[in-house]
CSV table of C-alpha atoms in Angstrom, one decimal:
chain,number,residue,atom,x,y,z
A,21,MET,CA,189.2,24.9,184.4
A,22,ALA,CA,192.2,22.9,183.3
A,23,THR,CA,194.3,26.1,182.9
A,24,SER,CA,193.4,27.3,186.3
A,25,GLY,CA,194.3,24.0,187.8
A,26,PHE,CA,197.6,24.0,186.1
A,27,TRP,CA,198.5,27.4,187.5
A,28,ALA,CA,197.3,26.4,190.9
A,29,ILE,CA,199.8,23.5,190.8
A,30,ILE,CA,202.6,25.9,189.6
A,31,LYS,CA,201.9,28.3,192.5
A,32,PHE,CA,202.0,25.4,195.0
A,33,ILE,CA,205.3,24.1,193.6
A,34,SER,CA,206.8,27.6,193.6
A,35,ALA,CA,205.7,28.1,197.3
A,36,ILE,CA,207.5,24.8,198.2
A,37,ILE,CA,210.6,25.9,196.3
A,38,GLY,CA,210.6,29.3,198.0
A,39,HIS,CA,210.3,27.6,201.4
A,40,MET,CA,213.2,25.3,200.6
A,41,LEU,CA,215.4,28.2,199.4
A,42,SER,CA,214.6,30.0,202.7
A,43,LEU,CA,215.7,27.0,204.6
A,44,LEU,CA,218.9,26.7,202.5
A,45,PHE,CA,219.9,30.4,203.0
A,46,ASN,CA,218.5,31.0,206.5
A,47,GLY,CA,218.3,27.5,208.0
A,48,VAL,CA,216.0,27.4,211.0
A,49,ARG,CA,217.3,30.6,212.5
A,50,PRO,CA,214.7,32.4,214.5
A,51,LYS,CA,213.8,36.1,213.8
A,52,ALA,CA,216.6,38.2,215.4
A,53,LYS,CA,216.8,42.0,215.8
A,54,ILE,CA,219.6,44.3,216.8
A,55,PRO,CA,219.9,45.9,220.3
A,56,ALA,CA,217.4,48.8,220.9
A,57,VAL,CA,218.6,52.4,220.9
A,58,THR,CA,219.2,53.7,224.4
A,59,ASN,CA,221.0,57.0,223.7
A,60,ASP,CA,218.5,60.0,223.2
A,61,ILE,CA,221.0,61.7,220.9
A,62,LEU,CA,220.3,58.9,218.3
A,63,LEU,CA,216.5,59.7,218.4
A,64,GLN,CA,216.7,63.2,217.1
A,65,SER,CA,216.5,64.4,213.5
A,66,ALA,CA,219.5,65.8,211.8
A,67,SER,CA,217.8,69.2,211.7
A,68,LYS,CA,217.3,69.1,215.5
A,69,ILE,CA,220.8,67.9,216.1
A,70,ALA,CA,222.3,70.7,214.1
A,71,LYS,CA,220.3,73.3,216.2
A,72,GLN,CA,221.4,71.6,219.4
A,73,ILE,CA,225.0,71.7,218.4
A,74,ARG,CA,224.9,75.3,217.3
A,75,SER,CA,223.0,76.4,220.5
A,76,ARG,CA,225.7,74.5,222.5
A,77,ASN,CA,223.1,72.3,224.2
A,78,ILE,CA,225.2,69.4,223.1
A,79,LYS,CA,228.8,69.0,222.0
A,80,CYS,CA,229.5,67.9,218.5
A,81,VAL,CA,232.0,65.4,219.9
A,82,SER,CA,229.2,63.8,222.0
A,83,VAL,CA,227.1,63.4,218.8
A,84,ILE,CA,229.9,61.8,216.8
A,85,GLU,CA,230.8,59.5,219.7
A,86,ALA,CA,227.2,58.4,220.1
A,87,TYR,CA,227.0,57.4,216.5
A,88,ILE,CA,230.4,55.7,216.4
A,89,GLU,CA,229.4,53.7,219.5
A,90,ARG,CA,226.1,52.7,217.9
A,91,ILE,CA,227.9,51.6,214.7
A,92,GLN,CA,230.3,49.5,216.7
A,93,LEU,CA,227.4,47.9,218.5
A,94,VAL,CA,225.2,47.0,215.6
A,95,ASN,CA,227.5,46.7,212.5
A,96,PRO,CA,228.6,43.2,213.5
A,97,PHE,CA,225.0,42.2,213.0
A,98,LEU,CA,224.2,44.3,210.0
A,99,ASN,CA,227.5,44.5,208.0
A,100,ALA,CA,226.3,47.8,206.6
A,101,VAL,CA,229.2,50.1,207.2
A,102,VAL,CA,232.1,48.8,205.2
A,103,ALA,CA,234.7,51.5,205.8
A,104,ASN,CA,235.0,54.1,208.5
A,105,ARG,CA,236.9,57.3,209.4
A,106,PHE,CA,236.1,57.5,213.1
A,107,GLU,CA,239.3,59.1,214.2
A,108,GLU,CA,239.1,61.8,211.5
A,109,ALA,CA,235.4,62.4,212.3
A,110,LEU,CA,236.2,62.9,216.0
A,111,GLU,CA,239.0,65.4,215.1
A,112,GLU,CA,236.6,67.3,212.9
A,113,ALA,CA,234.0,67.3,215.7
A,114,ARG,CA,236.6,68.8,218.1
A,115,LYS,CA,237.2,71.6,215.5
A,116,VAL,CA,233.5,72.3,215.3
A,117,ASP,CA,233.2,72.6,219.0
A,118,LYS,CA,236.2,74.9,219.2
A,119,ILE,CA,234.7,77.1,216.4
A,120,LEU,CA,231.3,77.3,218.1
A,121,ASP,CA,232.8,78.0,221.5
A,122,SER,CA,234.9,80.9,220.2
A,123,PRO,CA,233.7,84.5,221.1
A,124,THR,CA,233.1,85.4,217.5
A,125,LEU,CA,231.8,83.3,214.7
A,126,ASP,CA,233.1,83.6,211.2
A,127,ASP,CA,230.4,84.1,208.6
A,128,LYS,CA,231.4,80.9,206.8
A,129,TYR,CA,230.2,78.9,209.8
A,130,SER,CA,226.9,80.8,210.1
A,131,GLU,CA,223.7,78.8,210.0
A,132,ALA,CA,223.0,79.9,206.5
A,133,SER,CA,226.4,78.8,205.3
A,134,THR,CA,226.6,75.5,207.3
A,135,PRO,CA,223.1,74.4,208.2
A,136,PHE,CA,224.2,70.9,209.2
A,137,LEU,CA,227.4,71.9,211.0
A,138,GLY,CA,228.6,68.9,213.0
A,139,VAL,CA,225.9,66.4,211.8
A,140,PRO,CA,227.2,62.9,211.1
A,141,LEU,CA,226.8,61.5,207.6
A,142,THR,CA,227.2,58.1,206.0
A,143,VAL,CA,227.8,57.7,202.2
A,144,LYS,CA,227.0,54.9,199.8
A,145,GLU,CA,230.3,53.3,198.9
A,146,ALA,CA,229.6,53.9,195.2
A,147,PHE,CA,230.3,57.6,195.8
A,148,ALA,CA,233.9,58.9,196.0
A,149,CYS,CA,234.8,60.2,199.5
A,150,ILE,CA,238.4,61.2,200.3
A,151,GLY,CA,240.2,58.4,202.1
A,152,LEU,CA,237.5,55.8,201.7
A,153,PRO,CA,237.2,53.0,199.2
A,154,ASN,CA,235.1,53.4,196.0
A,155,THR,CA,234.7,49.9,194.6
A,156,SER,CA,230.9,49.3,194.2
A,157,GLY,CA,231.7,45.8,195.3
A,158,LEU,CA,233.8,45.0,192.2
A,159,MET,CA,236.9,42.9,193.0
A,160,SER,CA,239.0,44.5,190.4
A,161,ARG,CA,238.6,47.9,192.3
A,162,LYS,CA,239.2,46.5,195.8
A,163,ASP,CA,242.4,48.5,196.3
A,164,ILE,CA,241.0,51.9,195.1
A,165,ILE,CA,240.9,54.6,197.7
A,166,SER,CA,239.3,57.9,196.7
A,167,ASP,CA,241.5,61.0,196.6
A,168,LYS,CA,238.7,63.4,196.0
A,169,ASP,CA,235.0,63.8,196.9
A,170,ALA,CA,232.0,63.2,194.6
A,171,ASP,CA,230.1,66.4,194.0
A,172,VAL,CA,227.3,65.5,196.4
A,173,VAL,CA,229.7,64.6,199.2
A,174,ALA,CA,231.5,67.9,198.7
A,175,ASN,CA,228.3,69.8,199.0
A,176,LEU,CA,227.3,68.1,202.2
A,177,LYS,CA,230.8,68.6,203.7
A,178,LYS,CA,230.5,72.3,202.7
A,179,ALA,CA,227.2,72.4,204.7
A,180,GLY,CA,229.0,71.2,207.8
A,181,CYS,CA,228.3,67.4,207.7
A,182,ILE,CA,231.0,65.1,209.1
A,183,VAL,CA,231.4,61.8,207.2
A,184,ILE,CA,231.8,58.9,209.6
A,185,GLY,CA,231.8,56.0,207.1
A,186,SER,CA,230.7,54.4,203.8
A,187,THR,CA,228.1,51.7,203.3
A,188,ASN,CA,227.6,48.5,201.4
A,189,THR,CA,226.0,48.2,198.0
A,190,SER,CA,225.2,45.5,195.5
A,191,GLU,CA,227.9,44.7,193.0
A,192,LEU,CA,228.0,47.6,190.5
A,193,CYS,CA,224.8,48.9,192.0
A,194,MET,CA,222.8,46.5,189.8
A,195,TRP,CA,220.9,44.2,192.2
A,196,TYR,CA,217.9,43.9,194.4
A,197,GLU,CA,220.0,43.1,197.5
A,198,SER,CA,223.3,44.6,198.9
A,199,ALA,CA,225.9,41.8,198.7
A,200,ASN,CA,229.2,41.5,196.9
A,201,HIS,CA,232.4,39.5,197.1
A,202,ILE,CA,234.4,42.3,198.8
A,203,TYR,CA,232.2,43.1,201.7
A,204,GLY,CA,229.6,40.3,201.9
A,205,ARG,CA,225.9,40.6,202.6
A,206,SER,CA,224.2,43.3,204.6
A,207,ASN,CA,221.3,42.3,207.0
A,208,ASN,CA,218.0,43.9,207.9
A,209,PRO,CA,217.9,45.6,211.3
A,210,TYR,CA,214.3,44.4,211.9
A,211,ASP,CA,215.0,40.8,211.1
A,212,LEU,CA,218.6,39.8,210.4
A,213,ARG,CA,217.5,37.0,208.1
A,214,ARG,CA,216.0,39.5,205.7
A,215,ASN,CA,217.1,41.5,202.7
A,216,VAL,CA,218.0,45.2,203.1
A,217,GLY,CA,217.2,46.0,199.5
A,218,GLY,CA,219.6,47.4,196.9
A,219,SER,CA,221.6,49.0,195.7
A,220,SER,CA,221.7,51.6,198.5
A,221,GLY,CA,221.0,48.8,201.1
A,222,GLY,CA,223.9,49.4,203.4
A,223,GLU,CA,222.8,53.0,203.8
A,224,GLY,CA,219.2,51.9,204.5
A,225,ALA,CA,220.3,49.3,207.1
A,226,ILE,CA,222.6,51.5,209.1
A,227,ILE,CA,220.1,54.4,209.1
A,228,GLY,CA,217.3,52.1,210.0
A,229,GLY,CA,219.5,50.5,212.7
A,230,GLY,CA,220.2,53.9,214.4
A,231,GLY,CA,223.8,54.0,213.4
A,232,SER,CA,223.4,57.0,211.1
A,233,ILE,CA,220.9,59.8,210.7
A,234,ILE,CA,221.4,60.9,207.1
A,235,GLY,CA,223.0,59.4,204.0
A,236,VAL,CA,223.6,59.6,200.3
A,237,GLY,CA,222.0,57.1,197.9
A,238,SER,CA,221.4,56.8,194.2
A,239,ASP,CA,218.5,55.3,192.2
A,240,ILE,CA,217.6,54.1,188.7
A,241,GLY,CA,215.1,51.4,189.3
A,242,GLY,CA,214.5,51.6,193.0
A,243,SER,CA,217.9,51.8,194.6
A,244,ILE,CA,216.9,54.5,197.1
A,245,ARG,CA,213.2,53.7,197.3
A,246,MET,CA,213.5,49.9,198.1
A,247,PRO,CA,216.1,50.1,200.8
A,248,CYS,CA,214.1,52.9,202.5
A,249,PHE,CA,211.0,50.8,202.4
A,250,PHE,CA,212.7,47.6,203.5
A,251,ASN,CA,214.5,49.3,206.5
A,252,GLY,CA,211.7,51.7,207.6
A,253,ILE,CA,213.3,55.0,206.7
A,254,PHE,CA,212.7,57.9,204.4
A,255,GLY,CA,214.3,58.7,201.0
A,256,HIS,CA,213.6,60.6,197.8
A,257,LYS,CA,214.6,60.0,194.2
A,258,PRO,CA,214.6,63.5,192.7
A,259,SER,CA,214.2,64.4,189.1
A,260,PRO,CA,217.3,63.5,187.0
A,261,GLY,CA,220.0,66.2,187.0
A,262,ILE,CA,218.8,68.0,190.1
A,263,VAL,CA,221.6,66.5,192.2
A,264,SER,CA,225.0,65.8,190.5
A,265,SER,CA,226.0,62.1,190.2
A,266,ALA,CA,229.6,63.0,189.3
A,267,GLY,CA,232.0,61.0,191.3
A,268,GLN,CA,229.8,57.9,191.5
A,269,PHE,CA,231.0,54.6,190.1
A,270,PRO,CA,229.5,53.3,188.0
A,271,ASN,CA,227.9,56.4,186.5
A,272,ALA,CA,225.1,56.4,183.9
A,273,LYS,CA,225.7,57.1,180.3
A,274,ASP,CA,223.5,58.1,177.3
A,275,ASP,CA,219.8,57.3,177.8
A,276,ARG,CA,220.3,56.1,181.4
A,277,LEU,CA,221.2,59.6,182.4
A,278,GLU,CA,217.5,60.3,182.3
A,279,LEU,CA,216.9,57.5,184.8
A,280,LEU,CA,219.7,57.9,187.4
A,281,ALA,CA,219.2,60.2,190.3
A,282,THR,CA,221.2,60.9,193.4
A,283,GLY,CA,219.2,61.7,196.5
A,284,PRO,CA,218.8,61.8,200.3
A,285,MET,CA,218.1,59.0,202.7
A,286,CYS,CA,217.2,59.7,206.4
A,287,ARG,CA,215.5,58.5,209.5
A,288,TYR,CA,213.2,61.5,209.8
A,289,ALA,CA,211.0,62.9,207.0
A,290,GLU,CA,211.7,66.5,208.1
A,291,ASP,CA,215.3,66.2,207.0
A,292,LEU,CA,214.4,65.3,203.3
A,293,GLU,CA,213.9,68.8,202.1
A,294,PRO,CA,216.9,70.5,203.7
A,295,LEU,CA,219.1,67.6,202.7
A,296,LEU,CA,217.9,67.8,199.1
A,297,ARG,CA,218.5,71.6,199.0
A,298,ILE,CA,222.1,71.1,200.2
A,299,MET,CA,222.8,68.2,197.8
A,300,ALA,CA,221.4,70.0,194.7
A,301,GLU,CA,222.8,73.5,195.4
A,302,GLU,CA,220.8,76.7,194.7
A,303,GLU,CA,221.2,76.7,190.9
A,304,ASN,CA,219.5,73.3,190.5
A,305,ILE,CA,217.0,73.4,193.4
A,306,LYS,CA,215.2,76.4,192.0
A,307,HIS,CA,213.9,74.2,189.2
A,308,LEU,CA,211.8,72.2,191.7
A,309,ASP,CA,209.9,75.2,193.1
A,310,LEU,CA,209.9,73.7,196.6
A,311,GLY,CA,208.6,76.9,198.2
A,312,LYS,CA,205.3,76.6,196.3
A,313,SER,CA,202.3,75.4,198.4
A,314,VAL,CA,200.5,72.3,197.1
A,315,ASN,CA,196.7,71.8,197.3
A,316,ILE,CA,196.5,68.1,198.1
A,317,LYS,CA,192.8,68.1,197.1
A,318,LYS,CA,193.8,68.8,193.5
A,319,LEU,CA,196.1,65.8,193.3
A,320,ARG,CA,195.1,62.4,192.0
A,321,PHE,CA,195.9,59.2,194.0
A,322,PHE,CA,195.9,55.6,192.7
A,323,SER,CA,196.0,52.5,194.9
A,324,ILE,CA,196.7,48.9,193.8
A,325,GLU,CA,195.7,46.3,196.4
A,326,ASP,CA,198.4,43.7,195.5
A,327,GLY,CA,200.8,42.5,192.8
A,328,GLY,CA,198.3,40.1,191.3
A,329,GLU,CA,198.2,36.3,191.5
A,330,GLU,CA,201.1,35.6,189.2
A,331,TYR,CA,203.1,32.5,189.9
A,332,LEU,CA,206.6,33.0,191.5
A,333,VAL,CA,205.3,36.3,192.9
A,334,SER,CA,205.0,36.4,196.7
A,335,ARG,CA,201.6,37.4,198.1
A,336,LEU,CA,201.5,40.8,199.7
A,337,ASN,CA,201.7,40.6,203.5
A,338,PRO,CA,198.4,41.4,205.2
A,339,GLN,CA,200.1,44.1,207.4
A,340,LEU,CA,201.3,45.9,204.3
A,341,LYS,CA,197.8,45.7,202.8
A,342,GLN,CA,196.4,47.2,206.0
A,343,ALA,CA,199.0,50.0,206.1
A,344,GLN,CA,198.1,50.9,202.5
A,345,GLU,CA,194.4,50.8,203.3
A,346,ASN,CA,195.0,53.1,206.3
A,347,VAL,CA,196.8,55.7,204.1
A,348,MET,CA,193.8,55.6,201.7
A,349,ILE,CA,191.4,56.2,204.5
A,350,ILE,CA,193.3,59.2,205.7
A,351,LEU,CA,193.5,60.6,202.1
A,352,MET,CA,189.7,60.1,201.8
A,353,ILE,CA,189.2,62.1,205.0
A,354,ILE,CA,191.4,64.9,203.8
A,355,LEU,CA,190.0,65.0,200.3
A,356,TYR,CA,186.3,64.7,201.1
């Protein structure tokens, strides 16, 4: 009894401390969101946008302009995009339109060769991208501008993607949030007082905020998964070695190579597989056997209701518990 009473007091004190820290960092600011999306272009998956551009139902320039306008509108709230190449992106979009409007189409611009031709892309600042900074939030690298692309960026460009900017990360990609002394802190599009996750949090925030449709992230201990969860988007941490991490700073060494993975982040789940195929290239993607059908009834599922009642651990929000319960109900229906 004495022990349980002691921990009850500790929990109470930790709750008070948590509230005081919230007031310290957020003051009494009310919940605030970014402006709603009003342009229909921003409400389509990358796969659909690519088909619309290729069929000439929409101009590539119109797509890039829509995303640039959205970034300019929401980034003052989010601080997610830390460097841009808007002018270069518009010029590349004009070239795409010219290519697709020509009477004959070179095979190198076919749908098979460039499945995402003209689709806008943002990239985690930790990855090298020609003309953009590659600091990972480290002050000693603040003047470094990339003169070549990371492997994954080169693969996406080869598939027709147009890079429009790079996004914030935690310092050296090591932390749970995305804040550093070069770019400052990124904010959550659903509540500007809240964390975006890390380390690919800038990517999560701008995609979640409608300012990008697809992006590049990396993950050791949750750096794709947490920002996707925090910002309401989709992401995937593939098996190590499937997507090259060359050109990322910092890169993993020795045993950590078995933990680090580069992967896709996107607003629509249907873009995950085609993005992963492009990022990994044919030689690596064949190891995943993505074409094989999966019998969901033969899979095992485990559900944990909460994180326990440990002190200094926030209780799980009732809405999250309900969402998890809803998933389990659907699985039970499918399985039985």
